[in-house]
């Protein structure tokens, strides 16, 4: 497989990832003045003004790279499939880096980090240790609550999160209370912060509720033709990957791991469609499960020539997205 050698050393993969980031961010960094992105779906609306354009692009690239490292670490910690895991970082950077809307810091950059932390914590559930599971469920929900503070549409991801908990253990009433409480804790603190900053206790609740109510009629997403082609190509690969799953021999935890991300994908796409055209930042969250599932696809391609051609095709379409 192309770049296989970089998989043996993490620092080599990071260097290659930085190179790809610079390639995809080239226009934003050195050619065009990038427009500031207004944080419309967050409790931090207006925070974008703290970032100048150049600084915003640099921070965006660093957050994207860090998220890629987190995706790889989640796979290392909780999946039995270790083949070509270095490609997870590259696949993530290619998908997010080719969309110029993510070249400035958005609320979803931070939400993505906390969603990954939430799932990394969630997968530590052990059906044999209920007492320890309470702590795991609580903190995984807290991370998801923080993600919802940054990007309100992340609130809907509580649904696949609950389903994932059911997948790993039998959920009791106590688990429900702990899970919901953990999710609400960040909002509890947000109420006090809001009161001391602007005297409005209910701003966090009111803003979040307003943000998660869809506005009709819906419109199609404002993406370029290469971006639509790229998304369609990723969908085709995910369908192929799902067909591959039936022939794979995986342990039960890895099966649950994959199913959790597949459900996250389905719910993320549904949210993206339901809130279109203002849901474009949701694409970055969609790319979390697609990265994991694409990594699984590449892990099961036995012929290097096919894997090489497929990976090169993804890169070429991504470059078209970034520069057209």
PDB file of C-alpha atoms in Angstrom:
ATOM      1  CA  UNK A   1       0.000   0.000   0.000  1.00  0.00           C
ATOM      2  CA  UNK A   2       1.228   3.499  -0.829  1.00  0.00           C
ATOM      3  CA  UNK A   3       2.792   5.235   2.197  1.00  0.00           C
ATOM      4  CA  UNK A   4       2.811   1.916   4.101  1.00  0.00           C
ATOM      5  CA  UNK A   5       6.331   2.560   5.287  1.00  0.00           C
ATOM      6  CA  UNK A   6       5.246   5.719   7.099  1.00  0.00           C
ATOM      7  CA  UNK A   7       2.908   3.610   9.184  1.00  0.00           C
ATOM      8  CA  UNK A   8       5.771   2.151  11.193  1.00  0.00           C
ATOM      9  CA  UNK A   9       6.763   5.525  12.617  1.00  0.00           C
ATOM     10  CA  UNK A  10       4.143   7.960  13.873  1.00  0.00           C
ATOM     11  CA  UNK A  11       6.376  10.983  13.307  1.00  0.00           C
ATOM     12  CA  UNK A  12       6.712  10.056   9.617  1.00  0.00           C
ATOM     13  CA  UNK A  13       2.948   9.941   9.291  1.00  0.00           C
ATOM     14  CA  UNK A  14       2.677  13.326  11.011  1.00  0.00           C
ATOM     15  CA  UNK A  15       5.213  14.859   8.633  1.00  0.00           C
ATOM     16  CA  UNK A  16       3.338  13.484   5.645  1.00  0.00           C
ATOM     17  CA  UNK A  17       0.069  14.753   7.126  1.00  0.00           C
ATOM     18  CA  UNK A  18       1.518  18.251   7.543  1.00  0.00           C
ATOM     19  CA  UNK A  19       2.663  18.182   3.907  1.00  0.00           C
ATOM     20  CA  UNK A  20      -0.829  17.223   2.711  1.00  0.00           C
ATOM     21  CA  UNK A  21      -2.360  19.917   4.943  1.00  0.00           C
ATOM     22  CA  UNK A  22      -0.055  22.557   3.488  1.00  0.00           C
ATOM     23  CA  UNK A  23      -0.958  21.418  -0.014  1.00  0.00           C
ATOM     24  CA  UNK A  24      -4.697  21.610   0.609  1.00  0.00           C
ATOM     25  CA  UNK A  25      -4.390  24.849   2.631  1.00  0.00           C
ATOM     26  CA  UNK A  26      -2.049  26.477   0.094  1.00  0.00           C
ATOM     27  CA  UNK A  27      -4.507  29.020  -1.308  1.00  0.00           C
ATOM     28  CA  UNK A  28      -5.853  29.930   2.118  1.00  0.00           C
ATOM     29  CA  UNK A  29      -2.351  30.416   3.516  1.00  0.00           C
ATOM     30  CA  UNK A  30      -0.499  32.069   0.650  1.00  0.00           C
ATOM     31  CA  UNK A  31      -2.869  33.217  -2.118  1.00  0.00           C
ATOM     32  CA  UNK A  32      -6.395  34.237  -1.175  1.00  0.00           C
ATOM     33  CA  UNK A  33      -7.605  36.197   1.819  1.00  0.00           C
ATOM     34  CA  UNK A  34      -9.939  33.820   3.578  1.00  0.00           C
ATOM     35  CA  UNK A  35     -13.229  35.142   4.889  1.00  0.00           C
ATOM     36  CA  UNK A  36     -13.903  34.947   8.597  1.00  0.00           C
ATOM     37  CA  UNK A  37     -16.473  32.312   9.493  1.00  0.00           C
ATOM     38  CA  UNK A  38     -19.340  33.472  11.665  1.00  0.00           C
ATOM     39  CA  UNK A  39     -20.139  31.062  14.487  1.00  0.00           C
ATOM     40  CA  UNK A  40     -23.905  30.831  14.026  1.00  0.00           C
ATOM     41  CA  UNK A  41     -24.706  27.537  15.731  1.00  0.00           C
ATOM     42  CA  UNK A  42     -22.856  27.878  18.998  1.00  0.00           C
ATOM     43  CA  UNK A  43     -23.076  29.411  22.451  1.00  0.00           C
ATOM     44  CA  UNK A  44     -19.831  31.162  21.514  1.00  0.00           C
ATOM     45  CA  UNK A  45     -21.390  33.193  18.695  1.00  0.00           C
ATOM     46  CA  UNK A  46     -19.063  36.098  17.991  1.00  0.00           C
ATOM     47  CA  UNK A  47     -15.897  34.365  19.239  1.00  0.00           C
ATOM     48  CA  UNK A  48     -14.627  34.167  15.665  1.00  0.00           C
ATOM     49  CA  UNK A  49     -13.705  37.853  15.878  1.00  0.00           C
ATOM     50  CA  UNK A  50     -10.795  36.970  18.174  1.00  0.00           C
ATOM     51  CA  UNK A  51      -9.048  35.225  15.299  1.00  0.00           C
ATOM     52  CA  UNK A  52      -7.376  37.091  12.484  1.00  0.00           C
ATOM     53  CA  UNK A  53      -7.494  35.309   9.133  1.00  0.00           C
ATOM     54  CA  UNK A  54      -3.905  34.022   9.094  1.00  0.00           C
ATOM     55  CA  UNK A  55      -4.006  32.899  12.725  1.00  0.00           C
ATOM     56  CA  UNK A  56      -7.377  31.260  12.140  1.00  0.00           C
ATOM     57  CA  UNK A  57      -5.988  29.147   9.284  1.00  0.00           C
ATOM     58  CA  UNK A  58      -3.011  28.000  11.369  1.00  0.00           C
ATOM     59  CA  UNK A  59      -5.188  27.081  14.361  1.00  0.00           C
ATOM     60  CA  UNK A  60      -7.595  25.273  12.053  1.00  0.00           C
ATOM     61  CA  UNK A  61      -4.769  23.157  10.616  1.00  0.00           C
ATOM     62  CA  UNK A  62      -3.470  22.298  14.087  1.00  0.00           C
ATOM     63  CA  UNK A  63      -6.932  21.276  15.312  1.00  0.00           C
ATOM     64  CA  UNK A  64      -7.491  19.156  12.203  1.00  0.00           C
ATOM     65  CA  UNK A  65      -4.159  17.408  12.747  1.00  0.00           C
ATOM     66  CA  UNK A  66      -4.902  16.829  16.434  1.00  0.00           C
ATOM     67  CA  UNK A  67      -8.316  15.365  15.583  1.00  0.00           C
ATOM     68  CA  UNK A  68      -6.629  12.999  13.116  1.00  0.00           C
ATOM     69  CA  UNK A  69      -4.268  11.807  15.838  1.00  0.00           C
ATOM     70  CA  UNK A  70      -7.253  11.265  18.139  1.00  0.00           C
ATOM     71  CA  UNK A  71      -9.054   9.164  15.525  1.00  0.00           C
ATOM     72  CA  UNK A  72      -5.969   6.993  15.164  1.00  0.00           C
ATOM     73  CA  UNK A  73      -5.638   6.668  18.939  1.00  0.00           C
ATOM     74  CA  UNK A  74      -9.285   5.668  19.335  1.00  0.00           C
ATOM     75  CA  UNK A  75      -8.692   2.892  16.799  1.00  0.00           C
ATOM     76  CA  UNK A  76      -5.494   1.781  18.544  1.00  0.00           C
ATOM     77  CA  UNK A  77      -7.186   1.718  21.941  1.00  0.00           C
ATOM     78  CA  UNK A  78     -10.424  -0.021  21.065  1.00  0.00           C
ATOM     79  CA  UNK A  79     -10.270  -1.859  17.742  1.00  0.00           C
ATOM     80  CA  UNK A  80      -8.660  -5.192  17.002  1.00  0.00           C
ATOM     81  CA  UNK A  81      -7.933  -4.125  13.419  1.00  0.00           C
ATOM     82  CA  UNK A  82      -4.444  -2.627  13.392  1.00  0.00           C
ATOM     83  CA  UNK A  83      -3.563  -2.896   9.676  1.00  0.00           C
ATOM     84  CA  UNK A  84      -2.674   0.385   7.928  1.00  0.00           C
ATOM     85  CA  UNK A  85      -3.943   2.397  10.880  1.00  0.00           C
ATOM     86  CA  UNK A  86      -1.651   5.276   9.927  1.00  0.00           C
ATOM     87  CA  UNK A  87      -3.977   5.885   6.975  1.00  0.00           C
ATOM     88  CA  UNK A  88      -6.669   7.065   9.372  1.00  0.00           C
ATOM     89  CA  UNK A  89      -4.784  10.322   9.927  1.00  0.00           C
ATOM     90  CA  UNK A  90      -4.241  10.840   6.209  1.00  0.00           C
ATOM     91  CA  UNK A  91      -7.824   9.992   5.251  1.00  0.00           C
ATOM     92  CA  UNK A  92      -9.149  12.409   7.873  1.00  0.00           C
ATOM     93  CA  UNK A  93      -6.897  15.256   6.738  1.00  0.00           C
ATOM     94  CA  UNK A  94      -7.743  14.696   3.073  1.00  0.00           C
ATOM     95  CA  UNK A  95     -11.487  14.766   3.730  1.00  0.00           C
ATOM     96  CA  UNK A  96     -11.536  17.840   5.953  1.00  0.00           C
ATOM     97  CA  UNK A  97      -8.676  19.716   4.310  1.00  0.00           C
ATOM     98  CA  UNK A  98     -10.254  19.777   0.850  1.00  0.00           C
ATOM     99  CA  UNK A  99     -13.201  21.862   2.101  1.00  0.00           C
ATOM    100  CA  UNK A 100     -12.181  25.507   2.372  1.00  0.00           C
ATOM    101  CA  UNK A 101     -15.017  26.167   4.809  1.00  0.00           C
ATOM    102  CA  UNK A 102     -12.873  24.356   7.415  1.00  0.00           C
ATOM    103  CA  UNK A 103      -9.746  26.414   6.731  1.00  0.00           C
ATOM    104  CA  UNK A 104     -10.889  28.971   9.297  1.00  0.00           C
ATOM    105  CA  UNK A 105     -11.578  28.001  12.872  1.00  0.00           C
ATOM    106  CA  UNK A 106     -15.230  27.107  13.331  1.00  0.00           C
ATOM    107  CA  UNK A 107     -17.217  25.909  16.307  1.00  0.00           C
ATOM    108  CA  UNK A 108     -17.251  22.420  14.837  1.00  0.00           C
ATOM    109  CA  UNK A 109     -13.441  22.170  15.060  1.00  0.00           C
ATOM    110  CA  UNK A 110     -13.720  22.145  18.844  1.00  0.00           C
ATOM    111  CA  UNK A 111     -16.894  20.037  18.886  1.00  0.00           C
ATOM    112  CA  UNK A 112     -15.086  17.380  16.852  1.00  0.00           C
ATOM    113  CA  UNK A 113     -12.333  17.084  19.444  1.00  0.00           C
ATOM    114  CA  UNK A 114     -14.816  16.534  22.275  1.00  0.00           C
ATOM    115  CA  UNK A 115     -16.912  14.066  20.261  1.00  0.00           C
ATOM    116  CA  UNK A 116     -13.785  11.968  19.727  1.00  0.00           C
ATOM    117  CA  UNK A 117     -12.892  12.197  23.417  1.00  0.00           C
ATOM    118  CA  UNK A 118     -16.437  11.106  24.237  1.00  0.00           C
ATOM    119  CA  UNK A 119     -16.245   7.990  22.065  1.00  0.00           C
ATOM    120  CA  UNK A 120     -12.739   7.151  23.236  1.00  0.00           C
ATOM    121  CA  UNK A 121     -14.059   7.174  26.805  1.00  0.00           C
ATOM    122  CA  UNK A 122     -17.270   5.344  25.944  1.00  0.00           C
ATOM    123  CA  UNK A 123     -15.469   2.358  24.432  1.00  0.00           C
ATOM    124  CA  UNK A 124     -13.839   1.656  27.809  1.00  0.00           C
ATOM    125  CA  UNK A 125     -17.120   0.192  29.077  1.00  0.00           C
ATOM    126  CA  UNK A 126     -16.589  -3.258  30.565  1.00  0.00           C
ATOM    127  CA  UNK A 127     -19.712  -5.349  31.163  1.00  0.00           C
ATOM    128  CA  UNK A 128     -17.945  -7.061  34.080  1.00  0.00           C
ATOM    129  CA  UNK A 129     -17.312  -3.842  36.033  1.00  0.00           C
ATOM    130  CA  UNK A 130     -20.555  -1.927  36.584  1.00  0.00           C
ATOM    131  CA  UNK A 131     -19.166   0.487  39.195  1.00  0.00           C
ATOM    132  CA  UNK A 132     -16.423   1.615  36.848  1.00  0.00           C
ATOM    133  CA  UNK A 133     -18.910   1.873  33.980  1.00  0.00           C
ATOM    134  CA  UNK A 134     -20.874   4.578  35.799  1.00  0.00           C
ATOM    135  CA  UNK A 135     -17.831   6.837  35.707  1.00  0.00           C
ATOM    136  CA  UNK A 136     -17.180   6.026  32.047  1.00  0.00           C
ATOM    137  CA  UNK A 137     -20.756   6.758  31.009  1.00  0.00           C
ATOM    138  CA  UNK A 138     -20.761  10.004  32.985  1.00  0.00           C
ATOM    139  CA  UNK A 139     -17.552  11.459  31.551  1.00  0.00           C
ATOM    140  CA  UNK A 140     -18.289  10.319  27.998  1.00  0.00           C
ATOM    141  CA  UNK A 141     -21.594  12.205  28.281  1.00  0.00           C
ATOM    142  CA  UNK A 142     -19.852  15.266  29.729  1.00  0.00           C
ATOM    143  CA  UNK A 143     -17.539  15.395  26.679  1.00  0.00           C
ATOM    144  CA  UNK A 144     -20.562  15.168  24.384  1.00  0.00           C
ATOM    145  CA  UNK A 145     -22.246  17.958  26.345  1.00  0.00           C
ATOM    146  CA  UNK A 146     -19.196  20.171  25.842  1.00  0.00           C
ATOM    147  CA  UNK A 147     -19.361  19.391  22.107  1.00  0.00           C
ATOM    148  CA  UNK A 148     -22.993  20.563  22.135  1.00  0.00           C
ATOM    149  CA  UNK A 149     -21.885  23.796  23.854  1.00  0.00           C
ATOM    150  CA  UNK A 150     -19.532  24.479  20.950  1.00  0.00           C
ATOM    151  CA  UNK A 151     -21.836  23.228  18.173  1.00  0.00           C
ATOM    152  CA  UNK A 152     -25.516  22.996  19.071  1.00  0.00           C
ATOM    153  CA  UNK A 153     -26.427  20.360  16.472  1.00  0.00           C
ATOM    154  CA  UNK A 154     -24.166  17.958  18.379  1.00  0.00           C
ATOM    155  CA  UNK A 155     -27.075  17.710  20.830  1.00  0.00           C
ATOM    156  CA  UNK A 156     -28.725  15.218  18.478  1.00  0.00           C
ATOM    157  CA  UNK A 157     -25.675  12.961  18.731  1.00  0.00           C
ATOM    158  CA  UNK A 158     -26.861  12.034  22.213  1.00  0.00           C
ATOM    159  CA  UNK A 159     -29.202   9.563  20.447  1.00  0.00           C
ATOM    160  CA  UNK A 160     -26.493   7.403  18.802  1.00  0.00           C
ATOM    161  CA  UNK A 161     -24.484   7.809  22.009  1.00  0.00           C
ATOM    162  CA  UNK A 162     -27.290   6.198  24.022  1.00  0.00           C
ATOM    163  CA  UNK A 163     -27.627   3.419  21.440  1.00  0.00           C
ATOM    164  CA  UNK A 164     -23.879   2.791  21.704  1.00  0.00           C
ATOM    165  CA  UNK A 165     -24.157   2.459  25.484  1.00  0.00           C
ATOM    166  CA  UNK A 166     -26.918  -0.122  24.992  1.00  0.00           C
ATOM    167  CA  UNK A 167     -24.656  -1.977  22.594  1.00  0.00           C
ATOM    168  CA  UNK A 168     -21.916  -2.340  25.191  1.00  0.00           C
ATOM    169  CA  UNK A 169     -24.003  -3.103  28.291  1.00  0.00           C
ATOM    170  CA  UNK A 170     -27.493  -3.577  29.690  1.00  0.00           C
ATOM    171  CA  UNK A 171     -28.616  -0.102  30.652  1.00  0.00           C
ATOM    172  CA  UNK A 172     -30.377   0.411  33.975  1.00  0.00           C
ATOM    173  CA  UNK A 173     -32.371   3.411  35.192  1.00  0.00           C
ATOM    174  CA  UNK A 174     -29.289   4.539  37.111  1.00  0.00           C
ATOM    175  CA  UNK A 175     -27.285   4.518  33.862  1.00  0.00           C
ATOM    176  CA  UNK A 176     -29.908   6.744  32.271  1.00  0.00           C
ATOM    177  CA  UNK A 177     -29.726   9.262  35.118  1.00  0.00           C
ATOM    178  CA  UNK A 178     -25.911   9.325  35.015  1.00  0.00           C
ATOM    179  CA  UNK A 179     -25.862   9.692  31.231  1.00  0.00           C
ATOM    180  CA  UNK A 180     -28.356  12.572  31.068  1.00  0.00           C
ATOM    181  CA  UNK A 181     -26.757  14.304  34.073  1.00  0.00           C
ATOM    182  CA  UNK A 182     -23.315  14.115  32.485  1.00  0.00           C
ATOM    183  CA  UNK A 183     -24.628  15.630  29.259  1.00  0.00           C
ATOM    184  CA  UNK A 184     -26.311  18.510  31.118  1.00  0.00           C
ATOM    185  CA  UNK A 185     -23.351  19.365  33.397  1.00  0.00           C
ATOM    186  CA  UNK A 186     -21.634  21.651  30.795  1.00  0.00           C
ATOM    187  CA  UNK A 187     -24.921  23.533  30.327  1.00  0.00           C
ATOM    188  CA  UNK A 188     -25.203  23.906  34.109  1.00  0.00           C
ATOM    189  CA  UNK A 189     -21.874  25.723  34.205  1.00  0.00           C
ATOM    190  CA  UNK A 190     -22.794  27.663  31.050  1.00  0.00           C
ATOM    191  CA  UNK A 191     -25.828  29.088  32.879  1.00  0.00           C
ATOM    192  CA  UNK A 192     -23.629  30.624  35.581  1.00  0.00           C
ATOM    193  CA  UNK A 193     -21.048  31.904  33.099  1.00  0.00           C
ATOM    194  CA  UNK A 194     -23.804  33.473  31.031  1.00  0.00           C
ATOM    195  CA  UNK A 195     -25.271  35.179  34.087  1.00  0.00           C
ATOM    196  CA  UNK A 196     -21.956  36.709  35.157  1.00  0.00           C
ATOM    197  CA  UNK A 197     -21.077  37.814  31.605  1.00  0.00           C
ATOM    198  CA  UNK A 198     -24.372  39.277  30.417  1.00  0.00           C
ATOM    199  CA  UNK A 199     -26.873  38.793  33.242  1.00  0.00           C
ATOM    200  CA  UNK A 200     -28.922  36.284  31.293  1.00  0.00           C
ATOM    201  CA  UNK A 201     -29.377  32.923  33.014  1.00  0.00           C
ATOM    202  CA  UNK A 202     -31.334  31.337  30.187  1.00  0.00           C
ATOM    203  CA  UNK A 203     -29.184  32.302  27.201  1.00  0.00           C
ATOM    204  CA  UNK A 204     -27.466  28.865  26.903  1.00  0.00           C
ATOM    205  CA  UNK A 205     -30.772  26.977  26.957  1.00  0.00           C
ATOM    206  CA  UNK A 206     -32.605  29.434  24.723  1.00  0.00           C
ATOM    207  CA  UNK A 207     -29.764  29.622  22.198  1.00  0.00           C
ATOM    208  CA  UNK A 208     -29.349  25.855  22.015  1.00  0.00           C
ATOM    209  CA  UNK A 209     -33.090  25.229  21.612  1.00  0.00           C
ATOM    210  CA  UNK A 210     -33.299  27.844  18.848  1.00  0.00           C
ATOM    211  CA  UNK A 211     -30.289  26.328  17.087  1.00  0.00           C
ATOM    212  CA  UNK A 212     -31.614  22.761  17.072  1.00  0.00           C
ATOM    213  CA  UNK A 213     -35.049  23.624  15.636  1.00  0.00           C
ATOM    214  CA  UNK A 214     -34.950  23.068  11.853  1.00  0.00           C
ATOM    215  CA  UNK A 215     -36.132  25.878   9.599  1.00  0.00           C
ATOM    216  CA  UNK A 216     -38.349  25.062   6.646  1.00  0.00           C
ATOM    217  CA  UNK A 217     -38.374  24.917   3.693  1.00  0.00           C
ATOM    218  CA  UNK A 218     -35.069  23.115   3.395  1.00  0.00           C
ATOM    219  CA  UNK A 219     -32.602  23.875   0.631  1.00  0.00           C
ATOM    220  CA  UNK A 220     -29.772  21.897  -0.859  1.00  0.00           C
ATOM    221  CA  UNK A 221     -26.293  22.335   0.551  1.00  0.00           C
ATOM    222  CA  UNK A 222     -24.211  25.051  -1.082  1.00  0.00           C
ATOM    223  CA  UNK A 223     -21.320  22.885  -2.269  1.00  0.00           C
ATOM    224  CA  UNK A 224     -19.298  23.024  -5.460  1.00  0.00           C
ATOM    225  CA  UNK A 225     -19.525  20.295  -8.103  1.00  0.00           C
ATOM    226  CA  UNK A 226     -16.138  18.745  -7.117  1.00  0.00           C
ATOM    227  CA  UNK A 227     -17.286  18.698  -3.480  1.00  0.00           C
ATOM    228  CA  UNK A 228     -20.483  16.882  -4.424  1.00  0.00           C
ATOM    229  CA  UNK A 229     -18.420  14.413  -6.453  1.00  0.00           C
ATOM    230  CA  UNK A 230     -16.071  13.896  -3.524  1.00  0.00           C
ATOM    231  CA  UNK A 231     -18.956  13.238  -1.112  1.00  0.00           C
ATOM    232  CA  UNK A 232     -20.580  10.833  -3.588  1.00  0.00           C
ATOM    233  CA  UNK A 233     -17.304   8.952  -3.991  1.00  0.00           C
ATOM    234  CA  UNK A 234     -16.942   8.631  -0.213  1.00  0.00           C
ATOM    235  CA  UNK A 235     -20.510   7.304   0.023  1.00  0.00           C
ATOM    236  CA  UNK A 236     -19.750   4.672  -2.621  1.00  0.00           C
ATOM    237  CA  UNK A 237     -16.656   3.569  -0.706  1.00  0.00           C
ATOM    238  CA  UNK A 238     -18.651   3.326   2.540  1.00  0.00           C
ATOM    239  CA  UNK A 239     -21.227   1.111   0.790  1.00  0.00           C
ATOM    240  CA  UNK A 240     -18.403  -1.123  -0.444  1.00  0.00           C
ATOM    241  CA  UNK A 241     -16.964  -1.203   3.067  1.00  0.00           C
ATOM    242  CA  UNK A 242     -20.296  -2.303   4.516  1.00  0.00           C
ATOM    243  CA  UNK A 243     -20.384  -5.176   2.031  1.00  0.00           C
ATOM    244  CA  UNK A 244     -16.854  -6.113   3.130  1.00  0.00           C
ATOM    245  CA  UNK A 245     -17.945  -6.247   6.776  1.00  0.00           C
ATOM    246  CA  UNK A 246     -19.924  -9.431   6.171  1.00  0.00           C
ATOM    247  CA  UNK A 247     -16.773 -11.305   5.227  1.00  0.00           C
ATOM    248  CA  UNK A 248     -14.672  -9.988   8.109  1.00  0.00           C
ATOM    249  CA  UNK A 249     -13.946 -11.945  11.266  1.00  0.00           C
ATOM    250  CA  UNK A 250     -13.913  -9.480  14.129  1.00  0.00           C
ATOM    251  CA  UNK A 251     -14.302  -9.800  17.870  1.00  0.00           C
ATOM    252  CA  UNK A 252     -17.496  -8.554  19.476  1.00  0.00           C
ATOM    253  CA  UNK A 253     -16.006  -5.325  20.794  1.00  0.00           C
ATOM    254  CA  UNK A 254     -14.677  -4.334  17.367  1.00  0.00           C
ATOM    255  CA  UNK A 255     -18.067  -5.099  15.816  1.00  0.00           C
ATOM    256  CA  UNK A 256     -19.678  -2.800  18.398  1.00  0.00           C
ATOM    257  CA  UNK A 257     -16.945  -0.232  17.706  1.00  0.00           C
ATOM    258  CA  UNK A 258     -17.755  -0.210  13.983  1.00  0.00           C
ATOM    259  CA  UNK A 259     -21.512  -0.186  14.515  1.00  0.00           C
ATOM    260  CA  UNK A 260     -21.207   2.803  16.857  1.00  0.00           C
ATOM    261  CA  UNK A 261     -19.451   4.832  14.188  1.00  0.00           C
ATOM    262  CA  UNK A 262     -21.847   3.665  11.477  1.00  0.00           C
ATOM    263  CA  UNK A 263     -24.788   4.894  13.560  1.00  0.00           C
ATOM    264  CA  UNK A 264     -22.941   8.157  14.160  1.00  0.00           C
ATOM    265  CA  UNK A 265     -22.610   8.439  10.370  1.00  0.00           C
ATOM    266  CA  UNK A 266     -26.320   7.850   9.752  1.00  0.00           C
ATOM    267  CA  UNK A 267     -27.420  10.361  12.391  1.00  0.00           C
ATOM    268  CA  UNK A 268     -24.857  12.942  11.230  1.00  0.00           C
ATOM    269  CA  UNK A 269     -26.052  12.697   7.632  1.00  0.00           C
ATOM    270  CA  UNK A 270     -29.675  13.005   8.784  1.00  0.00           C
ATOM    271  CA  UNK A 271     -28.809  16.162  10.759  1.00  0.00           C
ATOM    272  CA  UNK A 272     -26.894  17.560   7.780  1.00  0.00           C
ATOM    273  CA  UNK A 273     -29.910  17.058   5.492  1.00  0.00           C
ATOM    274  CA  UNK A 274     -32.484  18.250   8.035  1.00  0.00           C
ATOM    275  CA  UNK A 275     -30.722  21.572   8.672  1.00  0.00           C
ATOM    276  CA  UNK A 276     -29.489  22.261   5.147  1.00  0.00           C
ATOM    277  CA  UNK A 277     -28.205  24.659   3.854  1.00  0.00           C
ATOM    278  CA  UNK A 278     -26.852  26.004   7.177  1.00  0.00           C
ATOM    279  CA  UNK A 279     -25.522  22.643   8.300  1.00  0.00           C
ATOM    280  CA  UNK A 280     -22.344  22.571   6.219  1.00  0.00           C
ATOM    281  CA  UNK A 281     -20.071  22.453   9.309  1.00  0.00           C
ATOM    282  CA  UNK A 282     -21.742  19.115  10.092  1.00  0.00           C
ATOM    283  CA  UNK A 283     -19.632  17.646   7.288  1.00  0.00           C
ATOM    284  CA  UNK A 284     -16.628  17.637   9.597  1.00  0.00           C
ATOM    285  CA  UNK A 285     -18.508  15.456  12.091  1.00  0.00           C
ATOM    286  CA  UNK A 286     -19.665  13.215   9.233  1.00  0.00           C
ATOM    287  CA  UNK A 287     -16.022  12.704   8.303  1.00  0.00           C
ATOM    288  CA  UNK A 288     -15.283  11.158  11.720  1.00  0.00           C
ATOM    289  CA  UNK A 289     -17.155   7.895  11.018  1.00  0.00           C
ATOM    290  CA  UNK A 290     -16.284   7.911   7.314  1.00  0.00           C
ATOM    291  CA  UNK A 291     -12.591   8.038   8.264  1.00  0.00           C
ATOM    292  CA  UNK A 292     -12.956   5.053  10.595  1.00  0.00           C
ATOM    293  CA  UNK A 293     -14.959   3.045   8.050  1.00  0.00           C
ATOM    294  CA  UNK A 294     -12.659   3.932   5.147  1.00  0.00           C
ATOM    295  CA  UNK A 295      -9.705   2.865   7.276  1.00  0.00           C
ATOM    296  CA  UNK A 296     -11.429  -0.470   7.767  1.00  0.00           C
ATOM    297  CA  UNK A 297     -11.940  -0.763   3.998  1.00  0.00           C
ATOM    298  CA  UNK A 298      -8.256  -0.199   3.278  1.00  0.00           C
ATOM    299  CA  UNK A 299      -7.327  -2.675   5.995  1.00  0.00           C
ATOM    300  CA  UNK A 300      -9.199  -5.378   4.083  1.00  0.00           C
ATOM    301  CA  UNK A 301      -7.964  -4.663   0.554  1.00  0.00           C
ATOM    302  CA  UNK A 302      -5.403  -7.393  -0.092  1.00  0.00           C
ATOM    303  CA  UNK A 303      -4.084  -6.213  -3.459  1.00  0.00           C
ATOM    304  CA  UNK A 304      -1.751  -3.258  -3.093  1.00  0.00           C
ATOM    305  CA  UNK A 305      -2.394  -2.028  -6.643  1.00  0.00           C
ATOM    306  CA  UNK A 306      -6.120  -1.621  -5.960  1.00  0.00           C
ATOM    307  CA  UNK A 307      -5.459   0.093  -2.642  1.00  0.00           C
ATOM    308  CA  UNK A 308      -2.909   2.430  -4.232  1.00  0.00           C
ATOM    309  CA  UNK A 309      -5.222   3.434  -7.083  1.00  0.00           C
ATOM    310  CA  UNK A 310      -8.107   3.991  -4.704  1.00  0.00           C
ATOM    311  CA  UNK A 311      -6.075   6.140  -2.349  1.00  0.00           C
ATOM    312  CA  UNK A 312      -4.621   8.195  -5.211  1.00  0.00           C
ATOM    313  CA  UNK A 313      -8.142   8.738  -6.583  1.00  0.00           C
ATOM    314  CA  UNK A 314      -9.279  10.113  -3.228  1.00  0.00           C
ATOM    315  CA  UNK A 315      -6.299  12.500  -3.165  1.00  0.00           C
ATOM    316  CA  UNK A 316      -6.926  13.727  -6.735  1.00  0.00           C
ATOM    317  CA  UNK A 317     -10.609  14.427  -6.115  1.00  0.00           C
ATOM    318  CA  UNK A 318      -9.692  16.177  -2.859  1.00  0.00           C
ATOM    319  CA  UNK A 319      -7.212  18.422  -4.674  1.00  0.00           C
ATOM    320  CA  UNK A 320      -9.919  19.294  -7.201  1.00  0.00           C
ATOM    321  CA  UNK A 321     -12.198  20.247  -4.304  1.00  0.00           C
ATOM    322  CA  UNK A 322      -9.525  22.416  -2.716  1.00  0.00           C
ATOM    323  CA  UNK A 323      -8.558  24.367  -5.840  1.00  0.00           C
ATOM    324  CA  UNK A 324     -11.748  24.547  -7.935  1.00  0.00           C
TER     325      UNK A 324
END
